[in-house]
Coordinates of N, CA and C and ligand atoms in Angstrom, one line a residue:
X1 N 19.4 -9.7 -2.4 CA 18.2 -8.8 -2.6 C 17.1 -9.1 -2.0
X2 N 16.3 -8.3 -1.6 CA 15.4 -8.8 -0.1 C 14.3 -9.1 -1.1
X3 N 13.1 -10.2 -0.2 CA 11.7 -10.3 -0.8 C 10.6 -9.6 -0.3
X4 N 9.9 -9.3 -1.2 CA 8.7 -8.4 -0.9 C 7.8 -9.1 -0.7
X5 N 6.8 -8.8 0.2 CA 4.9 -9.6 0.0 C 4.1 -7.8 -0.1
X6 N 3.4 -8.1 -0.6 CA 2.6 -7.1 -0.9 C 0.8 -7.7 -0.4
X7 N 0.3 -6.5 0.4 CA -0.7 -6.8 0.8 C -1.7 -5.7 -0.1
X8 N -2.6 -5.5 -0.5 CA -3.4 -4.7 -1.0 C -5.0 -5.1 -1.0
X9 N -5.6 -3.7 -1.0 CA -7.3 -3.7 -1.3 C -7.4 -2.9 -2.5
X10 N -8.7 -3.3 -3.5 CA -8.9 -2.7 -4.3 C -10.2 -3.1 -4.5
X11 N -11.5 -2.0 -4.8 CA -13.1 -2.2 -5.0 C -12.7 -1.5 -6.8
X12 N -12.7 -0.5 -7.0 CA -12.9 -0.6 -8.7 C -11.4 -0.9 -9.5
X13 N -10.7 -1.6 -9.5 CA -9.3 -2.2 -9.6 C -8.2 -1.1 -9.9
X14 N -7.9 -0.1 -9.0 CA -7.1 1.6 -9.4 C -6.1 -0.1 -8.8
X15 N -5.9 0.0 -7.1 CA -5.0 0.2 -6.9 C -4.1 -1.4 -7.3
X16 N -5.7 -2.4 -7.7 CA -4.8 -3.7 -8.5 C -3.8 -3.6 -9.9
X17 N -4.4 -2.2 -10.4 CA -3.8 -1.9 -11.4 C -2.3 -1.3 -11.3
X18 N -2.5 -0.8 -10.4 CA -1.1 0.1 -9.8 C 0.3 -1.2 -9.2
X19 N -0.8 -2.1 -8.8 CA 0.3 -3.3 -8.3 C 0.6 -3.8 -9.2
X20 N -0.2 -4.4 -10.7 CA 0.3 -5.3 -11.3 C 1.5 -4.4 -12.1
X21 N 1.6 -3.4 -12.4 CA 2.5 -2.2 -13.1 C 4.1 -2.9 -12.5
X22 N 3.2 -2.7 -11.4 CA 4.9 -2.4 -10.3 C 5.7 -3.3 -10.4
X23 N 4.0 -4.7 -9.8 CA 5.2 -6.0 -9.8 C 5.8 -7.0 -11.1
X24 N 5.2 -6.4 -12.2 CA 6.2 -6.7 -13.9 C 7.2 -6.1 -13.7
X25 N 7.1 -4.8 -13.3 CA 8.6 -4.0 -13.1 C 9.6 -4.7 -12.4
X26 N 9.0 -5.0 -11.0 CA 9.8 -5.2 -9.7 C 10.5 -7.1 -10.1
X27 N 9.7 -7.7 -10.7 CA 10.5 -9.0 -11.7 C 11.3 -9.3 -12.4
X28 N 10.7 -7.9 -13.3 CA 11.7 -7.8 -14.5 C 13.4 -7.5 -13.9
X29 N 13.2 -7.1 -12.7 CA 14.3 -6.4 -12.0 C 14.8 -7.7 -11.2
X30 N 14.3 -9.4 -11.3 CA 15.2 -10.0 -10.7 C 14.0 -10.0 -9.3
X31 N 13.5 -9.4 -8.3 CA 12.6 -9.5 -6.6 C 11.7 -10.5 -7.0
X32 N 11.9 -10.7 -5.9 CA 11.3 -11.9 -5.5 C 9.8 -11.4 -5.4
X33 N 8.8 -11.3 -5.3 CA 7.8 -11.6 -4.5 C 6.4 -12.3 -4.6
X34 N 5.7 -11.9 -3.6 CA 4.2 -12.7 -3.2 C 3.3 -11.0 -2.9
X35 N 2.1 -11.5 -3.8 CA 0.9 -10.4 -3.5 C -0.1 -11.6 -2.8
X36 N -1.3 -10.4 -1.9 CA -1.9 -11.0 -1.1 C -3.4 -10.1 -1.5
X37 N -4.9 -10.6 -1.2 CA -5.5 -9.4 -0.8 C -6.2 -9.5 0.4
X38 N -6.2 -8.2 0.6 CA -6.6 -8.1 2.2 C -7.5 -8.8 2.9
X39 N -8.4 -8.9 1.7 CA -9.7 -9.5 2.2 C -9.2 -11.3 2.9
X40 N -8.2 -11.9 2.1 CA -7.6 -13.2 2.4 C -6.5 -12.8 3.3
X41 N -5.9 -12.1 4.0 CA -5.1 -12.1 4.7 C -5.4 -12.3 6.3
X42 N -4.3 -12.7 7.0 CA -4.8 -12.7 8.7 C -3.3 -12.4 9.1
X43 N -3.7 -11.7 10.0 CA -2.5 -10.8 11.2 C -1.4 -11.6 10.7
X44 N -1.1 -12.5 10.9 CA 0.5 -13.1 10.2 C 0.8 -12.9 9.3
X45 N 0.1 -12.5 7.8 CA 0.8 -12.5 6.9 C 1.3 -11.0 6.6
X46 N 1.0 -10.3 7.6 CA 2.3 -8.9 7.3 C 3.8 -9.0 7.7
X47 N 3.7 -10.4 8.2 CA 4.6 -10.7 8.5 C 5.7 -11.2 7.3
X48 N 5.4 -11.8 6.4 CA 5.5 -12.3 5.1 C 6.9 -11.4 4.2
X49 N 7.9 -11.9 4.0 CA 8.6 -11.3 3.0 C 9.7 -10.5 4.0
X50 N 10.4 -10.3 3.8 CA 11.6 -9.1 4.1 C 11.2 -7.8 4.0
X51 N 10.5 -7.0 3.3 CA 10.0 -5.9 3.1 C 8.1 -6.1 2.8
X52 N 7.4 -5.4 3.2 CA 6.2 -5.6 3.3 C 5.5 -4.2 2.2
X53 N 4.7 -4.2 1.1 CA 4.2 -3.4 0.6 C 2.9 -3.3 1.7
X54 N 1.8 -2.3 1.8 CA 0.8 -1.9 2.0 C 0.2 -1.1 1.4
X55 N -1.1 -1.7 0.5 CA -1.9 -0.5 -1.0 C -3.3 -0.6 -0.4
X56 N -4.1 0.1 -0.8 CA -5.4 0.8 -1.1 C -5.4 2.2 -1.4
X57 N -6.7 2.0 -1.6 CA -7.0 3.5 -2.1 C -7.7 4.0 -0.8
X58 N -8.2 5.4 -0.9 CA -8.9 6.1 0.6 C -10.4 6.1 0.1
X59 N -10.8 5.5 1.4 CA -12.2 5.5 0.9 C -13.7 6.2 2.3
X60 N -14.7 6.4 2.3 CA -15.8 6.3 2.9 C -15.6 5.3 4.1
X61 N -15.7 5.5 5.5 CA -15.6 4.4 6.6 C -17.1 4.9 7.4
X62 N -18.2 4.0 7.6 CA -19.0 4.7 8.8 C -19.3 6.4 8.1
X63 N -19.4 6.4 6.9 CA -20.0 7.8 6.2 C -18.6 9.0 6.4
X64 N -17.9 8.7 6.2 CA -16.7 9.3 7.1 C -15.7 9.2 5.6
X65 N -15.6 10.3 4.9 CA -14.5 10.0 4.0 C -13.1 10.2 4.8
X66 N -12.1 9.9 3.9 CA -11.0 9.9 4.2 C -10.2 8.8 5.0
X67 N -10.6 7.7 5.1 CA -10.7 6.6 5.5 C -9.4 5.8 4.6
X68 N -9.5 4.3 4.9 CA -8.9 3.4 4.2 C -9.9 2.4 3.7
X69 N -9.6 1.6 2.8 CA -10.2 0.3 2.3 C -11.1 -0.2 2.8
X70 N -12.2 -0.4 3.2 CA -12.4 -1.0 4.7 C -12.2 -2.7 4.6
X71 N -11.6 -3.3 3.3 CA -11.2 -4.4 3.8 C -10.0 -4.4 4.2
X72 N -8.6 -3.6 3.9 CA -7.6 -3.2 4.5 C -8.0 -2.1 5.9
X73 N -9.3 -1.7 6.7 CA -9.0 -1.3 7.1 C -9.5 -2.4 8.5
X74 N -10.2 -3.5 7.8 CA -10.7 -4.7 8.9 C -9.3 -5.5 9.0
X75 N -8.8 -6.1 7.8 CA -7.3 -6.6 7.9 C -6.0 -5.6 9.9
X76 N -6.1 -4.5 9.2 CA -4.9 -4.0 10.1 C -5.7 -3.3 11.1
X77 N -7.0 -3.3 11.8 CA -7.6 -2.5 12.7 C -8.2 -4.0 13.3
X78 N -8.6 -5.1 13.1 CA -9.0 -6.5 13.7 C -8.4 -7.3 13.8
X79 N -7.7 -7.8 12.6 CA -7.4 -9.6 12.4 C -6.0 -9.0 13.0
X80 N -5.5 -8.1 12.0 CA -3.7 -7.4 12.5 C -3.6 -6.8 13.6
X81 N -3.9 -6.6 14.8 CA -4.2 -5.4 15.4 C -3.2 -5.3 16.3
X82 N -3.1 -6.8 16.9 CA -2.4 -7.7 17.6 C -0.2 -7.6 17.4
X83 N 0.0 -7.1 16.2 CA 1.1 -7.7 15.7 C 2.1 -6.9 15.5
X84 N 3.6 -7.6 15.6 CA 4.4 -6.7 16.1 C 5.2 -6.3 14.9
X85 N 5.3 -5.8 14.5 CA 6.2 -5.3 13.2 C 7.5 -5.6 13.2
X86 N 8.3 -5.0 14.8 CA 9.4 -5.2 15.6 C 10.4 -5.0 14.4
X87 N 10.2 -3.7 13.7 CA 11.1 -3.0 12.9 C 11.4 -3.2 11.4
X88 N 10.1 -4.0 10.8 CA 10.4 -4.2 9.5 C 10.1 -3.6 9.3
X89 N 10.9 -3.3 7.0 CA 10.3 -2.2 6.5 C 9.4 -2.1 6.1
X90 N 8.4 -0.9 5.7 CA 7.0 -1.0 5.2 C 7.4 -0.2 4.0
X91 N 6.6 -0.5 2.9 CA 6.4 0.6 2.1 C 5.1 0.4 2.3
X92 N 4.5 2.4 1.3 CA 2.8 2.6 1.2 C 2.5 2.9 0.2
X93 N 1.5 2.7 -0.6 CA 0.6 2.9 -1.4 C -0.5 3.5 -1.4
X94 N -0.9 4.7 -1.2 CA -2.5 4.5 -1.4 C -2.7 5.5 -3.2
X95 N -4.8 5.7 -2.7 CA -4.5 6.0 -4.1 C -5.8 6.5 -3.7
X96 N -6.0 7.7 -4.4 CA -8.1 8.9 -4.2 C -8.1 9.6 -5.2
X97 N -8.4 10.5 -4.9 CA -8.7 11.2 -5.9 C -9.3 13.2 -5.8
X98 N -8.9 13.7 -7.0 CA -8.7 15.3 -5.9 C -10.5 15.9 -5.7
X99 N -11.3 15.1 -6.4 CA -12.6 15.4 -6.3 C -12.8 15.2 -4.5
X100 N -12.5 14.4 -3.7 CA -12.5 14.7 -2.6 C -11.6 15.4 -1.9
X101 N -12.0 15.8 -0.5 CA -11.4 17.0 0.5 C -10.3 16.0 0.9
X102 N -10.4 15.2 1.9 CA -9.5 14.1 2.2 C -8.9 13.3 1.1
X103 N -7.9 14.3 0.6 CA -7.4 13.6 -0.8 C -6.2 12.9 -0.5
X104 N -6.5 11.2 -0.8 CA -5.1 10.3 -0.6 C -5.3 10.3 1.1
X105 N -5.8 10.5 2.0 CA -5.6 10.4 3.0 C -5.4 8.9 3.8
X106 N -5.6 8.2 2.7 CA -5.0 6.8 3.2 C -3.9 6.7 3.4
X107 N -3.0 7.5 3.2 CA -1.2 7.6 3.7 C -1.6 7.6 5.1
X108 N -2.0 8.8 5.3 CA -2.0 8.8 7.4 C -2.7 7.9 8.1
X109 N -3.6 7.2 7.4 CA -4.3 6.1 8.0 C -2.9 4.7 8.3
X110 N -2.5 4.3 7.0 CA -1.4 3.7 6.9 C -0.5 4.0 7.7
X111 N 0.2 5.1 7.8 CA 1.0 5.3 8.7 C 1.1 5.6 10.3
X112 N -0.6 6.0 10.5 CA -0.8 5.7 11.9 C -0.8 4.6 12.3
X113 N -0.7 3.4 11.2 CA -1.1 1.3 11.8 C 0.4 1.4 12.1
X114 N 1.7 1.8 11.2 CA 3.1 1.1 10.9 C 3.7 1.4 11.9
X115 N 3.6 2.9 12.3 CA 4.2 3.9 13.0 C 3.8 3.4 14.9
X116 N 1.9 2.6 14.8 CA 2.4 2.2 16.4 C 2.1 0.6 16.6
X117 N 3.1 0.0 15.1 CA 3.1 -1.4 15.1 C 4.6 -1.6 15.0
X118 N 5.6 -0.2 14.9 CA 6.6 -0.4 15.0 C 7.2 -1.1 13.3
X119 N 6.3 -0.8 12.6 CA 7.2 -0.7 11.1 C 8.4 0.1 11.2
X120 N 8.8 0.3 10.1 CA 10.2 1.4 9.4 C 10.1 1.5 8.4
X121 N 9.7 3.0 8.1 CA 9.6 3.4 6.6 C 11.1 3.3 5.9
X122 N 10.8 2.0 4.3 CA 11.7 2.0 3.8 C 12.0 3.0 2.3
X123 N 10.5 3.2 2.5 CA 11.1 4.8 0.6 C 9.5 5.4 1.4
X124 N 10.0 6.8 0.6 CA 8.6 7.7 0.9 C 7.5 7.3 0.4
X125 N 6.1 7.1 0.7 CA 4.8 6.6 0.9 C 4.8 7.3 -1.2
X126 N 4.2 6.2 -1.5 CA 3.7 6.6 -3.2 C 2.1 6.7 -3.2
X127 N 2.0 7.6 -3.6 CA 0.7 8.5 -3.9 C -0.2 8.9 -4.9
X128 N -1.0 8.0 -5.4 CA -1.8 7.9 -6.6 C -2.5 8.5 -6.9
X129 N -2.8 9.9 -7.5 CA -4.1 10.7 -7.8 C -5.2 10.3 -8.5
X130 N -5.7 10.5 -8.8 CA -7.2 10.0 -9.8 C -6.5 8.4 -10.5
X131 N -7.4 8.5 -11.8 CA -7.4 7.0 -12.5 C -5.8 7.0 -12.7
X132 N -5.2 5.6 -12.2 CA -3.7 5.3 -12.3 C -3.2 5.4 -14.2
X133 N -4.3 4.8 -15.3 CA -4.1 4.6 -16.4 C -3.4 5.7 -16.7
X134 N -2.3 5.5 -17.2 CA -1.5 6.8 -18.0 C -0.2 7.2 -17.1
X135 N -0.2 6.4 -15.6 CA 0.7 6.9 -14.4 C 1.9 6.0 -14.5
X136 N 1.9 5.1 -15.4 CA 2.7 3.8 -15.6 C 4.1 4.3 -15.2
X137 N 4.6 5.2 -15.6 CA 6.1 6.0 -15.6 C 6.0 6.4 -14.5
X138 N 5.0 6.8 -13.5 CA 5.1 7.7 -12.4 C 5.4 6.6 -11.1
X139 N 5.1 5.1 -11.5 CA 4.4 3.6 -10.4 C 6.4 3.2 -10.9
X140 N 6.7 3.5 -11.7 CA 7.6 2.4 -12.2 C 8.9 3.3 -11.8
X141 N 9.2 4.6 -11.7 CA 10.3 5.7 -11.1 C 10.4 5.5 -9.1
X142 N 8.7 5.2 -9.0 CA 8.5 4.6 -7.6 C 9.4 3.5 -7.1
X143 N 8.8 2.6 -8.4 CA 9.7 0.9 -7.9 C 11.3 1.2 -8.2
X144 N 11.7 1.8 -9.0 CA 13.0 2.1 -8.9 C 13.9 2.1 -7.4
X145 N 13.1 3.4 -6.7 CA 13.4 3.9 -5.6 C 13.3 2.7 -4.2
X146 N 12.2 1.6 -4.4 CA 12.3 1.1 -4.1 C 12.8 -0.5 -4.3
X147 N 13.6 -0.5 -5.5 CA 14.5 -1.2 -6.1 C 15.9 -0.9 -4.8
X148 N 16.4 -0.1 -5.4 CA 17.1 0.7 -4.5 C 17.6 -0.4 -3.1
X149 N 16.9 0.3 -2.1 CA 16.2 -0.5 -1.1 C 16.4 -1.9 -0.8
X150 N 15.8 -2.6 -1.7 CA 15.4 -4.1 -1.9 C 17.2 -4.8 -2.2
X151 N 18.0 -3.7 -2.9 CA 18.8 -4.6 -3.7 C 20.3 -4.1 -2.4
X152 N 19.9 -3.2 -1.6 CA 20.8 -3.2 -0.6 C 21.6 -1.5 -0.6
X153 N 21.0 -1.2 -1.9 CA 22.1 -0.1 -2.2 C 21.5 1.1 -1.1
X154 N 20.5 1.5 -0.6 CA 20.4 2.1 0.3 C 20.2 1.8 1.6
X155 N 20.5 1.6 2.8 CA 20.0 1.5 3.7 C 18.5 2.5 4.3
Ligands
LIG1 C1 -17.3 6.3 -1.6 C2 -16.4 6.5 -2.3 C3 -15.4 7.0 -0.9 C4 -13.8 7.5 -1.6 N1 -13.6 8.5 -0.7 C5 -12.5 9.4 -1.5 C6 -11.5 10.4 0.0 O1 -12.0 10.5 0.9 N2 -10.5 10.5 -0.3 C7 -9.9 10.6 -1.6 O2 -8.8 10.8 -2.2 N3 -10.6 9.8 -2.4 C8 -11.8 8.9 -2.2 N4 -12.5 8.4 -3.0 C9 -12.0 8.0 -4.5 C10 -10.7 6.5 -4.5 O3 -10.2 6.6 -3.6 C11 -10.2 6.1 -6.0 O4 -11.2 6.5 -7.3 C12 -9.3 5.0 -5.8 O5 -8.3 5.2 -6.9 C13 -10.0 3.9 -5.9 O6 -9.1 2.8 -6.1 P1 -9.5 0.9 -6.1 O7 -10.0 1.0 -7.5 O8 -8.0 0.4 -5.9 O9 -10.6 1.1 -4.7 C14 -13.9 7.8 -2.9 C15 -14.5 6.8 -3.9 C16 -15.5 6.3 -3.3 C17 -16.1 5.1 -4.4

């Protein structure tokens, strides 16, 4: 079983909640995982674990909607701007709200980062639209797909 390192940013606690539901699910299945807040991470932290999860919601940046959470933005585009993921498998979780025009656009921002830093997608990005409370089943379903990859059932 491959190990997992999760780096997330969360302002009102929604992403943090999704990560806690996913983490509990995966731990029960025997996955070894570590979790870190983006604001406490340095560039090299993206290289921890066999598989990396990046997670955050879509936010304003300099008054423009459709951006990464500012903590995740600062990590990826400043402290981790010279990191080479060298084919590392990466999974993405992005949150958003359908009241915004660029709903869940953080996904594309994440993809721009990992594609230009040699990351390799290991499963489809997971999008959580609106409050995550009540969406636990969806989180676990995506977690089951990720588990297939971690356990080597899917390459
Ligand atoms: C200032 C602000 C800007 C936001 N911009 C967007 C946006 O452009 N697109 C979107 O889908 N959601 C947007 N959202 C909604 C958040 O992505 C959503 O509430 C998310 O669940 C927050 O997760 P968090 O508590 O983990 O940060 C915005 C919310 C705020 C408060």
